[in-house]
XYZ file of C-alpha atoms in Angstrom:
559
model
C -29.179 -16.098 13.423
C -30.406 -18.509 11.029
C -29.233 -22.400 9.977
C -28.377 -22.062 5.925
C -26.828 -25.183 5.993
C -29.009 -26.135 2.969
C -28.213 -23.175 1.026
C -26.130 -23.097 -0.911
C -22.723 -20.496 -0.818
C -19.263 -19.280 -1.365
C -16.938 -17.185 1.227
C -15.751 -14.112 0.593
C -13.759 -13.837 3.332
C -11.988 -17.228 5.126
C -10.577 -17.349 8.363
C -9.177 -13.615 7.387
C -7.431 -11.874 10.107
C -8.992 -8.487 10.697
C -7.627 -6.001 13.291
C -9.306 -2.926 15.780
C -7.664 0.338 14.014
C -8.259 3.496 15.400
C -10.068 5.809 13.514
C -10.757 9.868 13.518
C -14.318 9.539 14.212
C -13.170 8.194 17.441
C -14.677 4.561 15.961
C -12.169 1.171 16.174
C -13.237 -0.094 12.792
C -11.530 -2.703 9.813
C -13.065 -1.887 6.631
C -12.220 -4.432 3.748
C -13.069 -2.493 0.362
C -15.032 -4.331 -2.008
C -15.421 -1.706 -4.894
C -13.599 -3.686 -7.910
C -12.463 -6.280 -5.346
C -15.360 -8.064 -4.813
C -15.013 -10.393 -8.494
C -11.604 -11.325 -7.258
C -12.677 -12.144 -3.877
C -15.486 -14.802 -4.843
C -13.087 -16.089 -7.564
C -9.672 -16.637 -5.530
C -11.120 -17.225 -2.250
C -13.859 -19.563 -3.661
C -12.816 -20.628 -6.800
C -16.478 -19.426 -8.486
C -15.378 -18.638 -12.478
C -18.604 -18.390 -13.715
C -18.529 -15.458 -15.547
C -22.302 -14.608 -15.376
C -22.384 -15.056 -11.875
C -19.236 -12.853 -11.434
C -21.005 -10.491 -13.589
C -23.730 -9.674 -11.164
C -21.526 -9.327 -8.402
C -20.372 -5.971 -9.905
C -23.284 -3.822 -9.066
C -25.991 -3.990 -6.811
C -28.970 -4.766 -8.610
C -27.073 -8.490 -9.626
C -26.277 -8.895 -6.202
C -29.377 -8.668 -4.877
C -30.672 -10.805 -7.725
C -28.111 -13.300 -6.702
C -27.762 -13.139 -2.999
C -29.990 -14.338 -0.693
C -28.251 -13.362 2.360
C -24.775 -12.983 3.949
C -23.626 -15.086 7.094
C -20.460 -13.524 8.772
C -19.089 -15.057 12.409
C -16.296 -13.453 14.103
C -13.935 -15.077 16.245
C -11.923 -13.027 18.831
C -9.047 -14.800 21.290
C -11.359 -13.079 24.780
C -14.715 -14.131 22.653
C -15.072 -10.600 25.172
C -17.654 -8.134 23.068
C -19.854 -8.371 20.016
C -18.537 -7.110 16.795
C -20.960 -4.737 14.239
C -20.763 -5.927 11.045
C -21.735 -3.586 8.239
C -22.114 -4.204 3.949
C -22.301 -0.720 3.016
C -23.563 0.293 -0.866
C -21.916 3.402 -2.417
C -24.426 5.360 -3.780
C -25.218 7.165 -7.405
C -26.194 10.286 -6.184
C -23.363 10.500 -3.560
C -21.455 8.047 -3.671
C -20.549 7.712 0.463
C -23.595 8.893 1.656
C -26.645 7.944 -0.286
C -26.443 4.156 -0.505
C -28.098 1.648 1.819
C -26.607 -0.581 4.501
C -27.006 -3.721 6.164
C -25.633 -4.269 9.738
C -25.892 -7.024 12.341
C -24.050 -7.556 15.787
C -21.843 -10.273 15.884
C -21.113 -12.463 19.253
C -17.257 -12.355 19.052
C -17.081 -15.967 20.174
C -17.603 -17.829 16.576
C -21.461 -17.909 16.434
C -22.581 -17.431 12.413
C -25.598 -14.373 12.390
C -27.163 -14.206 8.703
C -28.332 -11.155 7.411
C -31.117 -11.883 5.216
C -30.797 -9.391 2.362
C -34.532 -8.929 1.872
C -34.866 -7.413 5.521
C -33.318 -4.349 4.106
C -34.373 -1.586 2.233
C -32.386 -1.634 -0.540
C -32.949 1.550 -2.619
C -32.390 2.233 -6.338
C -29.755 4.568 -5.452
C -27.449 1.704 -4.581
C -24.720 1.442 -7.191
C -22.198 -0.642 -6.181
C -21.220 -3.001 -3.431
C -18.742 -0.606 -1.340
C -16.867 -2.015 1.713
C -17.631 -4.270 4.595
C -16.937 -2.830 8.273
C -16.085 -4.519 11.010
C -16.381 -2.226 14.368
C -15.255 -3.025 17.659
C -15.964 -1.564 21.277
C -12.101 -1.075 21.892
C -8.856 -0.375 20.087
C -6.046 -3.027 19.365
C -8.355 -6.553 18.916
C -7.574 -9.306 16.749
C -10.159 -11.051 14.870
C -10.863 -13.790 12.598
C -13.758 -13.290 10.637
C -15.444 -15.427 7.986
C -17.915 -13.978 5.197
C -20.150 -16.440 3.364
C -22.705 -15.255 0.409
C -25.524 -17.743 0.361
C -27.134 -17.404 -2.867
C -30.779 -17.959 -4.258
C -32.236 -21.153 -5.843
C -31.082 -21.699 -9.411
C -27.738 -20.688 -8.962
C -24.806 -23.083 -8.385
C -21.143 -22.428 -7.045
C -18.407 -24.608 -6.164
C -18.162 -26.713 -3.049
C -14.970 -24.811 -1.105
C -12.295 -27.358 -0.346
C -9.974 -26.791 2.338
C -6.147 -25.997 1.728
C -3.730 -28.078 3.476
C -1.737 -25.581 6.171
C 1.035 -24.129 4.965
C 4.268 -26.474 6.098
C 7.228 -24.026 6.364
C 9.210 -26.303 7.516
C 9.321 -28.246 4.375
C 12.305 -28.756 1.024
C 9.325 -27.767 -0.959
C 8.832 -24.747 0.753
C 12.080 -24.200 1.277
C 12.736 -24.271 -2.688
C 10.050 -22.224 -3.411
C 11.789 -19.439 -1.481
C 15.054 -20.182 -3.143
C 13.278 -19.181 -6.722
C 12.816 -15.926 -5.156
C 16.565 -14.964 -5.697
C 16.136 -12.937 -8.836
C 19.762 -11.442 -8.826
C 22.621 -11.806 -6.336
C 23.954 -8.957 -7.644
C 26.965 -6.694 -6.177
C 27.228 -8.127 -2.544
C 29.881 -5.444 -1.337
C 27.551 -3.477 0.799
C 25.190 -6.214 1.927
C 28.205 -8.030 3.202
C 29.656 -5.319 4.404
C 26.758 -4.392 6.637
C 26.197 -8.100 7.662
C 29.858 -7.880 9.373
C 28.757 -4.106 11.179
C 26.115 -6.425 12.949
C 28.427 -9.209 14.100
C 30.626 -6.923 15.576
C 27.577 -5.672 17.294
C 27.609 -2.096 15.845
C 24.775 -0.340 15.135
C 23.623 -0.964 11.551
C 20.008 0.434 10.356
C 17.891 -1.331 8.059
C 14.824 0.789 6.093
C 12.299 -0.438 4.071
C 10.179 2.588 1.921
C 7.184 1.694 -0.486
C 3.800 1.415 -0.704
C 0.728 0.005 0.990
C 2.503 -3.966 1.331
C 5.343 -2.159 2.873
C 3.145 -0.458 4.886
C 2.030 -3.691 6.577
C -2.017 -3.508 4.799
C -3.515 -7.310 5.728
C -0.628 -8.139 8.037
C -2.223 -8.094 11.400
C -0.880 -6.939 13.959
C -0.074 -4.479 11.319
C 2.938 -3.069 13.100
C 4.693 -6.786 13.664
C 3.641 -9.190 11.472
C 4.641 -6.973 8.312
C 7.287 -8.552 6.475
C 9.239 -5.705 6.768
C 9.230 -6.326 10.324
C 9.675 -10.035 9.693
C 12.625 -9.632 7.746
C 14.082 -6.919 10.071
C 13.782 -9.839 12.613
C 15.032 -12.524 10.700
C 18.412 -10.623 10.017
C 18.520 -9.991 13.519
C 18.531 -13.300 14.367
C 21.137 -14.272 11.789
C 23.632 -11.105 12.587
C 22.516 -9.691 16.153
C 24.888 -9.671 18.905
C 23.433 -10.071 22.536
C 19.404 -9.850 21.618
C 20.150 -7.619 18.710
C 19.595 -4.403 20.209
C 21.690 -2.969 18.116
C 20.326 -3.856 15.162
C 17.559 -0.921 14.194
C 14.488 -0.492 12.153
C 12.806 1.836 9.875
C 9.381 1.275 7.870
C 8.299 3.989 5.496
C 4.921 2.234 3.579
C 2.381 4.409 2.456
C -0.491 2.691 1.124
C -1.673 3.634 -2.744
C 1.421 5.663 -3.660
C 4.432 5.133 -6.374
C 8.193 5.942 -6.089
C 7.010 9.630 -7.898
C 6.077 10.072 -4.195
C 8.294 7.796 -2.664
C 11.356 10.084 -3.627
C 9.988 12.822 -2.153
C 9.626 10.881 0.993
C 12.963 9.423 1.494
C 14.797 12.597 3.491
C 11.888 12.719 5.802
C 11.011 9.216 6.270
C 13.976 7.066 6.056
C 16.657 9.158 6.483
C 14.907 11.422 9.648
C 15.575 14.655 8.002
C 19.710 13.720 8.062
C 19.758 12.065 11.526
C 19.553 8.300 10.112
C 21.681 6.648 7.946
C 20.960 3.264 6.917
C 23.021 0.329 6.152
C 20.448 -1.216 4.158
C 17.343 0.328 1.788
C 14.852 -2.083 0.534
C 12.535 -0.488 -2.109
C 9.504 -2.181 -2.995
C 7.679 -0.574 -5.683
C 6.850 -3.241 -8.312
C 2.908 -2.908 -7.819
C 2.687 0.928 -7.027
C 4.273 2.692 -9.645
C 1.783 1.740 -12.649
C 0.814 5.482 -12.687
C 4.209 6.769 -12.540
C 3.874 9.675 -15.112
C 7.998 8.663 -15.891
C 7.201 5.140 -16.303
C 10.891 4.432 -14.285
C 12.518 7.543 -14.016
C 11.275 8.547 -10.833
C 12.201 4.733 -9.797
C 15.543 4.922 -10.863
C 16.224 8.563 -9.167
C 15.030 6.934 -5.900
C 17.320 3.838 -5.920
C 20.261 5.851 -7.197
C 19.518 8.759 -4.275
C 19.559 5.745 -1.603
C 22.853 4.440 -3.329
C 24.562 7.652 -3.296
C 24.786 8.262 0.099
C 27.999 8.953 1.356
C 27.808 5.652 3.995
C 27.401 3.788 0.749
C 24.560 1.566 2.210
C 22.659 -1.696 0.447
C 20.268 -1.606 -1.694
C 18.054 -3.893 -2.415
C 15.191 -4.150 -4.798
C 11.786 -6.382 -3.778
C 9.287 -7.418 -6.324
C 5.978 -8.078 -4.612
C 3.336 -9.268 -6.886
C -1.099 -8.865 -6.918
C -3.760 -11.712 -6.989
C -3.595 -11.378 -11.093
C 0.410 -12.276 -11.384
C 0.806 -8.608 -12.034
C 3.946 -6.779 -11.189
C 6.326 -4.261 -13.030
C 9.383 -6.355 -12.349
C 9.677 -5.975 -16.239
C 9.954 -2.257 -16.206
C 11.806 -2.191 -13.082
C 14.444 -5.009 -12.730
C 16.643 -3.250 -15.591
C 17.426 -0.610 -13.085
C 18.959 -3.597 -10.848
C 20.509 -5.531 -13.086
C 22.489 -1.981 -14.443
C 23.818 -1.278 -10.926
C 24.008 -4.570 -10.521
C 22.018 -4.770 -7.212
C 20.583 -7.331 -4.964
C 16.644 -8.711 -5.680
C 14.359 -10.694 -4.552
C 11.312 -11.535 -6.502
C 8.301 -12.923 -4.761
C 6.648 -12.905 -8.038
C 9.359 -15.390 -8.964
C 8.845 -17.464 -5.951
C 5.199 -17.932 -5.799
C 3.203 -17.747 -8.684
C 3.938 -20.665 -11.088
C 3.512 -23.126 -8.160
C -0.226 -21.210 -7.417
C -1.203 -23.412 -10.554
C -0.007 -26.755 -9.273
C -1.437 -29.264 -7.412
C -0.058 -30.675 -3.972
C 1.327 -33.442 -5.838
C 2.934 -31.158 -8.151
C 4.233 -28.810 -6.056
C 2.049 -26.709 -4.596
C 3.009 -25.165 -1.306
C 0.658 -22.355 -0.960
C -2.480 -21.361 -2.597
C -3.635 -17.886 -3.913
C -6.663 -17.874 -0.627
C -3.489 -18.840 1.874
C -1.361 -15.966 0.084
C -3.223 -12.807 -0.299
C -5.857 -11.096 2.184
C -7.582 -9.375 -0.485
C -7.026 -8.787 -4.478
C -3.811 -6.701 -3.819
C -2.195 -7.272 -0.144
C -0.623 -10.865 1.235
C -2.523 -12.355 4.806
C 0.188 -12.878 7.401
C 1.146 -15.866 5.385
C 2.229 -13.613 2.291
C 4.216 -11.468 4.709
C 5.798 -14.285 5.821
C 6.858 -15.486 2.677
C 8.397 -12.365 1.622
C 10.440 -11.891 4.708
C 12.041 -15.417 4.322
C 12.438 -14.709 1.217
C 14.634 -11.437 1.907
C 16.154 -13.423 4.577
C 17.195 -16.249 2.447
C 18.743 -13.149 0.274
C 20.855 -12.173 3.717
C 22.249 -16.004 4.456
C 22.884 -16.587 0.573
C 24.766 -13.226 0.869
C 26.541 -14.192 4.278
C 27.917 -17.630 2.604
C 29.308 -15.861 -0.963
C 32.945 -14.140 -1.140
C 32.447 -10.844 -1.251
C 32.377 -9.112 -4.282
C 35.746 -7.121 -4.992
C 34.686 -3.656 -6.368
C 31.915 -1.404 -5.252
C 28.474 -0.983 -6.794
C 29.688 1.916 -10.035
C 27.487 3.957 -9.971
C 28.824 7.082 -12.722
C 26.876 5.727 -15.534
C 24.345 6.417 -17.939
C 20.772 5.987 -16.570
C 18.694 3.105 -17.837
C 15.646 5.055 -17.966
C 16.293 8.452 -16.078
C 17.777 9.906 -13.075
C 15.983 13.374 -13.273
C 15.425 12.855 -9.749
C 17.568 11.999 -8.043
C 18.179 15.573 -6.082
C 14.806 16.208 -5.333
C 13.491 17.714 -2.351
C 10.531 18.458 -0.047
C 9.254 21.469 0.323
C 6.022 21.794 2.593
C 5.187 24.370 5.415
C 8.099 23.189 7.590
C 10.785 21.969 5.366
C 12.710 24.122 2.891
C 10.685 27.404 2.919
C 13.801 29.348 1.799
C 13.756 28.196 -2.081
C 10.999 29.881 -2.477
C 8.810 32.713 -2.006
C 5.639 31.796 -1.306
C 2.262 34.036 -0.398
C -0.509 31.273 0.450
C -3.337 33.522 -0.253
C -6.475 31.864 0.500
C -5.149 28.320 1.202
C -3.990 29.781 5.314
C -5.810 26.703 6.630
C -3.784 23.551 7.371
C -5.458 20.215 7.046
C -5.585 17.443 9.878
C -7.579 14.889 8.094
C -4.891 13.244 6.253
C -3.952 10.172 5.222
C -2.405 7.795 8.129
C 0.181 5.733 7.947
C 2.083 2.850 10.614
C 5.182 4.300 10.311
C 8.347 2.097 11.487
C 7.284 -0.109 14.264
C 4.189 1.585 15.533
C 0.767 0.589 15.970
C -1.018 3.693 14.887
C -1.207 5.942 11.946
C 0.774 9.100 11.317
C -0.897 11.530 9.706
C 0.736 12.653 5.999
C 2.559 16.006 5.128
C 1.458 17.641 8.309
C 2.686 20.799 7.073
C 0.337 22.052 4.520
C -1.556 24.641 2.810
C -5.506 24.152 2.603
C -7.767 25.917 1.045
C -11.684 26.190 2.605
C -15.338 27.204 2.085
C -14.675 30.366 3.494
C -10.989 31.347 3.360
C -11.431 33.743 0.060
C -10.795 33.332 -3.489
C -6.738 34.660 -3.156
C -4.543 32.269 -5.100
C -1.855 30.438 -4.022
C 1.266 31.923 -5.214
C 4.791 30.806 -5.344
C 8.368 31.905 -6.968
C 11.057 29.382 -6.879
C 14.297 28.519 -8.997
C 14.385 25.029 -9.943
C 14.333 22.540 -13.210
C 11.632 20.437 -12.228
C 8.628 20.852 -9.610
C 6.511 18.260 -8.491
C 3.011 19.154 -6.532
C 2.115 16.733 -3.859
C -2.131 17.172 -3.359
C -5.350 15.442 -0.799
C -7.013 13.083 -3.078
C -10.492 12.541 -0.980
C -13.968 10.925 -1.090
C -15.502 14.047 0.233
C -17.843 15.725 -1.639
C -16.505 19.284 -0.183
C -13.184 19.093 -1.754
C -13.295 20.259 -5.751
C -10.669 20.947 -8.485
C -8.154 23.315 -8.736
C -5.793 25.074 -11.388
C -2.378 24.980 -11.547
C -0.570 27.754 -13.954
C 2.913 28.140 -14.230
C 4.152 31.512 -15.575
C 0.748 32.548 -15.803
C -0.436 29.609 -18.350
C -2.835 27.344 -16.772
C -0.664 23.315 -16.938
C -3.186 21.238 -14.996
C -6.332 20.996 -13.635
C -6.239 18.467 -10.754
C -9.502 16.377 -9.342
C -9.081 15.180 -5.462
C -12.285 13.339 -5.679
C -11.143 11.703 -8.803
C -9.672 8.380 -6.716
C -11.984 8.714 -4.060
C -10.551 8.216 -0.580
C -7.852 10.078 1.472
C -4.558 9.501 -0.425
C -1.506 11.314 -0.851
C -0.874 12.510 -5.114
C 2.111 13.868 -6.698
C 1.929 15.456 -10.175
C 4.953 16.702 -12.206
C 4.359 20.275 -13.039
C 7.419 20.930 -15.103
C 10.642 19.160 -15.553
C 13.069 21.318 -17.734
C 16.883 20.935 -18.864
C 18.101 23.826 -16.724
C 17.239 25.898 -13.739
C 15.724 28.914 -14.048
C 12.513 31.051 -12.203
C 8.890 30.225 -12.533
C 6.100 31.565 -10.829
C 3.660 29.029 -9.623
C 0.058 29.582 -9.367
C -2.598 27.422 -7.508
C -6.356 28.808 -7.740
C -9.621 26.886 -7.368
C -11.760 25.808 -10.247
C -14.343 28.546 -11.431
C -16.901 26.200 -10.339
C -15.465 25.003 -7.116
C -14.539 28.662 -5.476
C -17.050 26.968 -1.765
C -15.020 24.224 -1.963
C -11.652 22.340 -0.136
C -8.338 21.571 -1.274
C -5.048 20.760 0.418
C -1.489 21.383 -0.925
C 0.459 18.568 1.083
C 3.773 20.313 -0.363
C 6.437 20.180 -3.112
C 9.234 18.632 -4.495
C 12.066 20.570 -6.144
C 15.052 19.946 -8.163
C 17.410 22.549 -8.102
């Protein structure tokens, strides 16, 4: 511990909410990623735009040039156990393994400890800044934590000012969530789902997307989501006696696009048949950049909720990053030709992040987002009233006379919209399969908070892995179908290498797990043809990579 109060710094992290997860290693850890993060954090949490500065932030020779040391307090409700706090540097060499690390325990009761940068042995094999940890002595803790960079003499960065609190309560704030009405749209199946609940039947709302859906920087993770905010807030509007009746699904998994997100949807929101729900949100506006379809696989998803024969809801959210980025763009014309319900919090938020309090302001970027892509329990908040001032506007309008049409001519492409799972479990029958050398099945998977829980579920369970010392036999696999997707383990493990995909015996990709560098669910198109016919599938490690891992989560078909 150390008094910097003459030094002079920016935060990184402000009164941010972090959360005791549950981890493999047995470990009850928060780790905020700082690889290409870190820029944004200084600039939107601190305001520093210096571009030199931000410049040396980006590797971890200029941060050690620039900072002098790190102060970090942590803040618990019990104040009941200290807190290890950990910057750790991805290396050159090995990028998880053979950087440096700087640690110090943290009272959980407020009290600022400094970690003077020049204590450590920083290496020349650090590359980058790579991820702060936060680890705790038991599972399920809430935190607050604050992260302050005090930097050495000749440097200068902004004095933070505070933000006023958020007043939810206000017309201001209340207009701002009226701008996040994009399009009323068809209100047929909203409404009629809205009545289901005040009759107190049973009516199911889902939510499927990526990592905001999931609930990443709401914490708790598994409540203060705004799916589960929203979920809430049309209970509250529609539920009969304590809304029991009134039932949830979440299906967020963090860094993936609709291309997996339709492959998803039988399993996760519709329980493998024994769900249906009155209500789909989709919210893929800042996931599906690397869509290989750019839309198509979008538009199959929506129009596979929508054609379900309980005809339920759909509704299309636009979330938005720390950069004003979204694909609402790309995306919204698939709404607007169905003519379907969506809410825009891209709409709602962003032009008033460049006002003043005088001039509107009602929330700032810091107050918004936890990190450069993911909104603080504030964000989720704002996105849930903002679906839930969708639901009242929708409960006030006549209903709309004719049904959603829905035999038209794509906007982009419905190639899709039939496609299926097939993994170890589900679907075996299309296809005859002889796994060779990949006999393993993999249990370090990606986790995800599915629906209301607290803990992770692991991803596509039902696999086909490949190991050090299962053989060279490829994978091999004969199935009718027009188009094939293969769902793969992206990982930041070193023992996992490429492997070749050929289809009829001509070699169509060669696919990288490390190439994104943590453990992350990937679909790929392999072919996607006019008609139906046979193909013979074959999966075979690299030349090079023979010793090494690789998982086959599954596939997805289109008959």
């Amino acid at each position: 511990m150390s008094n910097q109060k003459e030094r002079k710094g920016f935060y990184i992290m402000l009164d941010s909410m972090i959360e005791a997860s549950p981890k493999p290693d047995g470990k009850f850890v928060q780790d905020i990623y700082l690889e290409g993060r870190l820029v944004d954090l200084a600039k939107y949490t601190s305001g520093v735009t210096d571009e030199s500065i931000l410049q040396l932030l980006k590797n971890c020779e200029g941060f050690q040039q620039f900072v002098h040391s790190i102060g970090v307090s942590i803040t618990t409700p019990e104040a009941s156990s200290d807190v290890i706090f950990t910057l750790e540097n991805w290396g050159k060499t090995s990028k998880y393994e053979s950087g440096s690390r700087m640690s110090v325990k943290c009272p959980a009761d407020g009290t600022e400890m400094i970690i003077n940068v020049s204590d450590f042995n920083l290496s020349a094999e650090d590359d980058v800044p790579g991820k702060f940890t936060f680890e705790f002595q038991q599972a399920g803790l809430l935190a607050t934590a604050n992260v302050i960079f005090y930097v050495n003499e000749g440097y200068d960065v902004p004095k933070l000012e505070a933000d006023e609190p958020v007043d939810f309560q206000s017309r201001a704030y209340e207009n701002m969530i009226s701008r996040s009405l994009l399009h009323q749209g068809n209100n047929k199946r909203l409404k009629a789902a809205i009545e289901k609940a005040k009759r107190g039947e049973d009516v199911t709302i889902a939510y499927i997307g990526g990592s905001i859906t999931q609930g990443a920087g709401a914490k708790p993770i598994n409540h203060a989501c705004y799916a589960y905010q929203s979920y809430s807030i049309f209970k509250r509007l529609f539920g009969q006696h304590g809304g029991e009746h009134i039932h949830f699904i979440k299906a967020g998994v963090g860094g993936t696009p609709s291309e997996l997100g339709m492959l998803r949807y039988e399993r996760d929101v519709l329980k493998n048949g024994a769900v249906q729900p009155d209500i789909v949100i989709v919210e893929f506006a800042v996931n599906d950049a690397d869509d290989e379809t750019a839309g198509k696989c979008y538009e199959s998803l929506v129009l596979k909720a929508l054609s379900a024969g309980n005809e339920p809801a759909v509704i299309l959210l636009f979330s938005v990053f720390i950069n004003d980025w979204n694909l609402q763009d790309r995306l919204a014309p698939v709404g607007f030709h169905y003519d379907l319900p969506m809410v825009s919090v891209k709409d709602a938020v962003v032009e008033q992040f460049y006002l003043s309090k005088a001039e509107g302001n009602v929330v700032t970027k810091r107050q918004y987002f936890y990190d450069s892509y993911h909104p603080t329990n504030t964000g989720h908040t704002i996105m849930a009233d903002s679906l839930g001032y969708l639901f009242a506007e929708t409960d006030r309008a006549a209903i709309s006379v004719q049904d959603i049409e829905l035999n038209k001519e794509p906007v982009i492409g419905n190639d899709f919209v039939t496609v299926r799972l097939l993994d170890r479990e589900s679907n075996t029958h299309v296809a005859h399969i002889v796994e060779g050398s990949f006999s393993a099945v993999d249990t370090e998977l990606q986790l995800a908070e599915m629906d209301d829980q607290p803990h992770g579920t692991p991803q596509f369970p039902y696999n086909w892995m490949h190991t050090d010392s299962s053989g060279n036999d490829s994978f091999m696999m004969k199935i009718s179908s027009k188009a094939l997707l293969l769902i793969y383990k992206d990982s930041g493990n070193q023992a996992f290498g490429s492997a070749q995909i050929s289809i009829d015996g001509e070699v169509v990709k060669t696919v990288d797990p490390l190439a994104i560098s943590w453990t992350h669910c990937h679909a790929v198109i392999l072919y996607n043809e006019q008609y139906s016919s046979e193909h013979t599938v074959e999966i075979q490690m690299d030349p090079e990579h023979k010793q090494k891992h690789f998982t086959i989560l599954g596939f997805g078909y289109v008959e």
